[in-house]
Amino acid sequence: MNEKRKKMILLILAVMVVVFAGIGGYYWYQSEYYVSTDDATVTGDLVAVSPQMSGKLVELNVEEGDTVVKGQIVGRQGIDNPSDTNIDETVLRAPINGIVIKKQATVGEIVSPGQTIAYLIDPTKLYVSANVEETKLGYVKAGQKVDLTIDQFGNKQFTGTVKYVGEAANSTFSLLPTSTSGTFTKVVQKIPVKIYLDKNDASILPGTNAVVHIHIK
């Protein structure tokens, strides 16, 4: 092997060492200073529109995606005995300023108190719900700063703050039955962490995916 070939091989090996060292250093830094997850979604608190009395739904004046203001009439129920009914009780009003994200009833249907006619969400109070592995949860606390990206906006950076760390794993609320086959596969559980955005952007859509990096140092 000539001298030139030896130098080339040594140079390639040196470059590989530097590259692998850089990659290793990057992942060490990320794991040492951040808890990260891509299992995160932009969401908000759902607010239901519900009737005050039982009766036929004769009007539903909104569509999914419509913006409503608090107190706006979104629907009406029919009246069988007008003399015995407070007319205002037949009117369905929006309980908040928000966006209709889901209709749950159709005109002509009999609806009752407690039944959801539509779901609203306040776009100015969106937050990110991030699912953090149980093995990393000990590092996460309310008040920690968060860097995040939202898939809807590509690589645009957002910042936020950990508001709340869940008290139970997501599986606690699962309706799936526990296996009784006698076999057991241990699965790392995930706990929901609520993250408030420092600045709410009205163009952010509920349900979009996010990647979060929680500062732990």
PDB file of N, CA, C and O in Angstrom, residues 27-70:
ATOM      1  N   TYR A  27     -26.593  13.887  20.543  1.00  0.00           N
ATOM      2  CA  TYR A  27     -27.607  13.106  21.253  1.00  0.00           C
ATOM      3  C   TYR A  27     -27.382  13.138  22.763  1.00  0.00           C
ATOM      4  O   TYR A  27     -28.340  13.134  23.543  1.00  0.00           O
ATOM      5  N   TRP A  28     -26.119  13.193  23.183  1.00  0.00           N
ATOM      6  CA  TRP A  28     -25.842  13.318  24.618  1.00  0.00           C
ATOM      7  C   TRP A  28     -26.377  14.651  25.133  1.00  0.00           C
ATOM      8  O   TRP A  28     -27.026  14.705  26.183  1.00  0.00           O
ATOM      9  N   TYR A  29     -26.116  15.713  24.383  1.00  0.00           N
ATOM     10  CA  TYR A  29     -26.576  17.047  24.796  1.00  0.00           C
ATOM     11  C   TYR A  29     -28.099  17.089  24.869  1.00  0.00           C
ATOM     12  O   TYR A  29     -28.675  17.616  25.828  1.00  0.00           O
ATOM     13  N   GLN A  30     -28.754  16.514  23.846  1.00  0.00           N
ATOM     14  CA  GLN A  30     -30.213  16.518  23.821  1.00  0.00           C
ATOM     15  C   GLN A  30     -30.795  15.757  25.008  1.00  0.00           C
ATOM     16  O   GLN A  30     -31.757  16.204  25.644  1.00  0.00           O
ATOM     17  N   SER A  31     -30.215  14.603  25.318  1.00  0.00           N
ATOM     18  CA  SER A  31     -30.750  13.791  26.417  1.00  0.00           C
ATOM     19  C   SER A  31     -30.406  14.382  27.780  1.00  0.00           C
ATOM     20  O   SER A  31     -31.125  14.173  28.756  1.00  0.00           O
ATOM     21  N   GLU A  32     -29.306  15.132  27.848  1.00  0.00           N
ATOM     22  CA  GLU A  32     -28.865  15.706  29.117  1.00  0.00           C
ATOM     23  C   GLU A  32     -29.625  16.982  29.470  1.00  0.00           C
ATOM     24  O   GLU A  32     -29.874  17.263  30.644  1.00  0.00           O
ATOM     25  N   TYR A  33     -30.012  17.737  28.458  1.00  0.00           N
ATOM     26  CA  TYR A  33     -30.605  19.047  28.703  1.00  0.00           C
ATOM     27  C   TYR A  33     -32.088  19.144  28.324  1.00  0.00           C
ATOM     28  O   TYR A  33     -32.737  20.134  28.651  1.00  0.00           O
ATOM     29  N   TYR A  34     -32.609  18.143  27.639  1.00  0.00           N
ATOM     30  CA  TYR A  34     -34.004  18.200  27.199  1.00  0.00           C
ATOM     31  C   TYR A  34     -34.695  16.850  27.398  1.00  0.00           C
ATOM     32  O   TYR A  34     -34.060  15.798  27.343  1.00  0.00           O
ATOM     33  N   VAL A  35     -35.997  16.914  27.623  1.00  0.00           N
ATOM     34  CA  VAL A  35     -36.871  15.753  27.442  1.00  0.00           C
ATOM     35  C   VAL A  35     -37.690  16.057  26.196  1.00  0.00           C
ATOM     36  O   VAL A  35     -38.388  17.075  26.143  1.00  0.00           O
ATOM     37  N   SER A  36     -37.578  15.192  25.209  1.00  0.00           N
ATOM     38  CA  SER A  36     -38.208  15.463  23.916  1.00  0.00           C
ATOM     39  C   SER A  36     -39.204  14.372  23.553  1.00  0.00           C
ATOM     40  O   SER A  36     -39.057  13.212  23.956  1.00  0.00           O
ATOM     41  N   THR A  37     -40.211  14.754  22.784  1.00  0.00           N
ATOM     42  CA  THR A  37     -41.161  13.782  22.253  1.00  0.00           C
ATOM     43  C   THR A  37     -41.822  14.349  21.002  1.00  0.00           C
ATOM     44  O   THR A  37     -42.043  15.561  20.897  1.00  0.00           O
ATOM     45  N   ASP A  38     -42.099  13.454  20.059  1.00  0.00           N
ATOM     46  CA  ASP A  38     -42.871  13.864  18.882  1.00  0.00           C
ATOM     47  C   ASP A  38     -44.307  13.350  18.977  1.00  0.00           C
ATOM     48  O   ASP A  38     -45.080  13.472  18.027  1.00  0.00           O
ATOM     49  N   ASP A  39     -44.650  12.786  20.139  1.00  0.00           N
ATOM     50  CA  ASP A  39     -46.020  12.329  20.391  1.00  0.00           C
ATOM     51  C   ASP A  39     -46.773  13.467  21.081  1.00  0.00           C
ATOM     52  O   ASP A  39     -47.024  13.436  22.291  1.00  0.00           O
ATOM     53  N   ALA A  40     -47.083  14.491  20.303  1.00  0.00           N
ATOM     54  CA  ALA A  40     -47.701  15.697  20.865  1.00  0.00           C
ATOM     55  C   ALA A  40     -48.682  16.280  19.859  1.00  0.00           C
ATOM     56  O   ALA A  40     -48.480  16.179  18.643  1.00  0.00           O
ATOM     57  N   THR A  41     -49.725  16.908  20.377  1.00  0.00           N
ATOM     58  CA  THR A  41     -50.796  17.431  19.527  1.00  0.00           C
ATOM     59  C   THR A  41     -51.294  18.768  20.061  1.00  0.00           C
ATOM     60  O   THR A  41     -51.399  18.958  21.274  1.00  0.00           O
ATOM     61  N   VAL A  42     -51.597  19.679  19.139  1.00  0.00           N
ATOM     62  CA  VAL A  42     -52.239  20.937  19.518  1.00  0.00           C
ATOM     63  C   VAL A  42     -53.712  20.648  19.809  1.00  0.00           C
ATOM     64  O   VAL A  42     -54.396  19.991  19.021  1.00  0.00           O
ATOM     65  N   THR A  43     -54.192  21.117  20.936  1.00  0.00           N
ATOM     66  CA  THR A  43     -55.578  20.854  21.305  1.00  0.00           C
ATOM     67  C   THR A  43     -56.113  22.013  22.141  1.00  0.00           C
ATOM     68  O   THR A  43     -55.467  23.047  22.287  1.00  0.00           O
ATOM     69  N   GLY A  44     -57.286  21.838  22.677  1.00  0.00           N
ATOM     70  CA  GLY A  44     -57.908  22.852  23.521  1.00  0.00           C
ATOM     71  C   GLY A  44     -59.041  22.207  24.290  1.00  0.00           C
ATOM     72  O   GLY A  44     -59.413  21.054  24.033  1.00  0.00           O
ATOM     73  N   ASP A  45     -59.604  22.927  25.232  1.00  0.00           N
ATOM     74  CA  ASP A  45     -60.711  22.387  26.016  1.00  0.00           C
ATOM     75  C   ASP A  45     -61.998  22.447  25.196  1.00  0.00           C
ATOM     76  O   ASP A  45     -62.378  23.508  24.688  1.00  0.00           O
ATOM     77  N   LEU A  46     -62.660  21.304  25.078  1.00  0.00           N
ATOM     78  CA  LEU A  46     -63.914  21.238  24.336  1.00  0.00           C
ATOM     79  C   LEU A  46     -65.059  21.753  25.200  1.00  0.00           C
ATOM     80  O   LEU A  46     -65.172  21.403  26.372  1.00  0.00           O
ATOM     81  N   VAL A  47     -65.893  22.585  24.611  1.00  0.00           N
ATOM     82  CA  VAL A  47     -67.066  23.120  25.306  1.00  0.00           C
ATOM     83  C   VAL A  47     -68.308  22.682  24.536  1.00  0.00           C
ATOM     84  O   VAL A  47     -68.403  22.893  23.323  1.00  0.00           O
ATOM     85  N   ALA A  48     -69.238  22.060  25.238  1.00  0.00           N
ATOM     86  CA  ALA A  48     -70.420  21.502  24.582  1.00  0.00           C
ATOM     87  C   ALA A  48     -71.575  22.497  24.542  1.00  0.00           C
ATOM     88  O   ALA A  48     -71.784  23.271  25.480  1.00  0.00           O
ATOM     89  N   VAL A  49     -72.310  22.471  23.441  1.00  0.00           N
ATOM     90  CA  VAL A  49     -73.599  23.163  23.341  1.00  0.00           C
ATOM     91  C   VAL A  49     -74.668  22.118  23.622  1.00  0.00           C
ATOM     92  O   VAL A  49     -74.750  21.106  22.920  1.00  0.00           O
ATOM     93  N   SER A  50     -75.470  22.336  24.662  1.00  0.00           N
ATOM     94  CA  SER A  50     -76.471  21.350  25.071  1.00  0.00           C
ATOM     95  C   SER A  50     -77.829  22.017  25.278  1.00  0.00           C
ATOM     96  O   SER A  50     -77.901  23.182  25.684  1.00  0.00           O
ATOM     97  N   PRO A  51     -78.915  21.278  25.047  1.00  0.00           N
ATOM     98  CA  PRO A  51     -80.264  21.842  25.254  1.00  0.00           C
ATOM     99  C   PRO A  51     -80.635  21.888  26.733  1.00  0.00           C
ATOM    100  O   PRO A  51     -80.077  21.159  27.553  1.00  0.00           O
ATOM    101  N   GLN A  52     -81.598  22.746  27.059  1.00  0.00           N
ATOM    102  CA  GLN A  52     -82.090  22.851  28.429  1.00  0.00           C
ATOM    103  C   GLN A  52     -83.331  21.992  28.651  1.00  0.00           C
ATOM    104  O   GLN A  52     -83.762  21.796  29.785  1.00  0.00           O
ATOM    105  N   MET A  53     -83.923  21.500  27.561  1.00  0.00           N
ATOM    106  CA  MET A  53     -85.151  20.723  27.665  1.00  0.00           C
ATOM    107  C   MET A  53     -85.161  19.659  26.575  1.00  0.00           C
ATOM    108  O   MET A  53     -84.351  19.694  25.649  1.00  0.00           O
ATOM    109  N   SER A  54     -86.060  18.703  26.706  1.00  0.00           N
ATOM    110  CA  SER A  54     -86.211  17.675  25.680  1.00  0.00           C
ATOM    111  C   SER A  54     -87.152  18.174  24.590  1.00  0.00           C
ATOM    112  O   SER A  54     -88.143  18.851  24.877  1.00  0.00           O
ATOM    113  N   GLY A  55     -86.825  17.844  23.360  1.00  0.00           N
ATOM    114  CA  GLY A  55     -87.677  18.261  22.254  1.00  0.00           C
ATOM    115  C   GLY A  55     -86.984  18.060  20.922  1.00  0.00           C
ATOM    116  O   GLY A  55     -85.796  17.729  20.859  1.00  0.00           O
ATOM    117  N   LYS A  56     -87.742  18.270  19.865  1.00  0.00           N
ATOM    118  CA  LYS A  56     -87.199  18.093  18.516  1.00  0.00           C
ATOM    119  C   LYS A  56     -86.324  19.283  18.140  1.00  0.00           C
ATOM    120  O   LYS A  56     -86.671  20.438  18.387  1.00  0.00           O
ATOM    121  N   LEU A  57     -85.177  18.980  17.559  1.00  0.00           N
ATOM    122  CA  LEU A  57     -84.286  20.023  17.063  1.00  0.00           C
ATOM    123  C   LEU A  57     -84.817  20.484  15.704  1.00  0.00           C
ATOM    124  O   LEU A  57     -84.815  19.718  14.737  1.00  0.00           O
ATOM    125  N   VAL A  58     -85.290  21.721  15.642  1.00  0.00           N
ATOM    126  CA  VAL A  58     -85.896  22.211  14.401  1.00  0.00           C
ATOM    127  C   VAL A  58     -84.965  23.138  13.621  1.00  0.00           C
ATOM    128  O   VAL A  58     -85.191  23.385  12.434  1.00  0.00           O
ATOM    129  N   GLU A  59     -83.931  23.651  14.291  1.00  0.00           N
ATOM    130  CA  GLU A  59     -82.945  24.493  13.609  1.00  0.00           C
ATOM    131  C   GLU A  59     -81.555  24.193  14.160  1.00  0.00           C
ATOM    132  O   GLU A  59     -81.392  23.985  15.358  1.00  0.00           O
ATOM    133  N   LEU A  60     -80.576  24.177  13.275  1.00  0.00           N
ATOM    134  CA  LEU A  60     -79.172  24.123  13.675  1.00  0.00           C
ATOM    135  C   LEU A  60     -78.430  24.987  12.666  1.00  0.00           C
ATOM    136  O   LEU A  60     -78.240  24.599  11.513  1.00  0.00           O
ATOM    137  N   ASN A  61     -78.061  26.190  13.108  1.00  0.00           N
ATOM    138  CA  ASN A  61     -77.640  27.236  12.179  1.00  0.00           C
ATOM    139  C   ASN A  61     -76.130  27.349  11.972  1.00  0.00           C
ATOM    140  O   ASN A  61     -75.667  28.362  11.452  1.00  0.00           O
ATOM    141  N   VAL A  62     -75.376  26.364  12.399  1.00  0.00           N
ATOM    142  CA  VAL A  62     -73.924  26.450  12.256  1.00  0.00           C
ATOM    143  C   VAL A  62     -73.387  25.214  11.550  1.00  0.00           C
ATOM    144  O   VAL A  62     -74.018  24.156  11.543  1.00  0.00           O
ATOM    145  N   GLU A  63     -72.205  25.391  10.969  1.00  0.00           N
ATOM    146  CA  GLU A  63     -71.488  24.291  10.334  1.00  0.00           C
ATOM    147  C   GLU A  63     -70.119  24.161  10.993  1.00  0.00           C
ATOM    148  O   GLU A  63     -69.634  25.103  11.637  1.00  0.00           O
ATOM    149  N   GLU A  64     -69.511  23.011  10.849  1.00  0.00           N
ATOM    150  CA  GLU A  64     -68.169  22.816  11.395  1.00  0.00           C
ATOM    151  C   GLU A  64     -67.205  23.812  10.752  1.00  0.00           C
ATOM    152  O   GLU A  64     -67.205  23.995   9.539  1.00  0.00           O
ATOM    153  N   GLY A  65     -66.431  24.478  11.595  1.00  0.00           N
ATOM    154  CA  GLY A  65     -65.508  25.501  11.116  1.00  0.00           C
ATOM    155  C   GLY A  65     -66.032  26.912  11.280  1.00  0.00           C
ATOM    156  O   GLY A  65     -65.272  27.877  11.146  1.00  0.00           O
ATOM    157  N   ASP A  66     -67.336  27.053  11.582  1.00  0.00           N
ATOM    158  CA  ASP A  66     -67.913  28.387  11.776  1.00  0.00           C
ATOM    159  C   ASP A  66     -67.405  29.012  13.076  1.00  0.00           C
ATOM    160  O   ASP A  66     -67.193  28.326  14.079  1.00  0.00           O
ATOM    161  N   THR A  67     -67.255  30.331  13.054  1.00  0.00           N
ATOM    162  CA  THR A  67     -66.899  31.087  14.253  1.00  0.00           C
ATOM    163  C   THR A  67     -68.173  31.622  14.898  1.00  0.00           C
ATOM    164  O   THR A  67     -69.052  32.143  14.206  1.00  0.00           O
ATOM    165  N   VAL A  68     -68.273  31.483  16.215  1.00  0.00           N
ATOM    166  CA  VAL A  68     -69.453  31.962  16.939  1.00  0.00           C
ATOM    167  C   VAL A  68     -69.007  32.835  18.101  1.00  0.00           C
ATOM    168  O   VAL A  68     -67.854  32.776  18.542  1.00  0.00           O
ATOM    169  N   VAL A  69     -69.932  33.658  18.583  1.00  0.00           N
ATOM    170  CA  VAL A  69     -69.655  34.488  19.755  1.00  0.00           C
ATOM    171  C   VAL A  69     -70.564  34.037  20.891  1.00  0.00           C
ATOM    172  O   VAL A  69     -71.638  33.463  20.668  1.00  0.00           O
ATOM    173  N   LYS A  70     -70.115  34.292  22.100  1.00  0.00           N
ATOM    174  CA  LYS A  70     -70.872  33.880  23.277  1.00  0.00           C
ATOM    175  C   LYS A  70     -72.287  34.464  23.234  1.00  0.00           C
ATOM    176  O   LYS A  70     -72.478  35.653  23.010  1.00  0.00           O
TER     177      LYS A  70
END
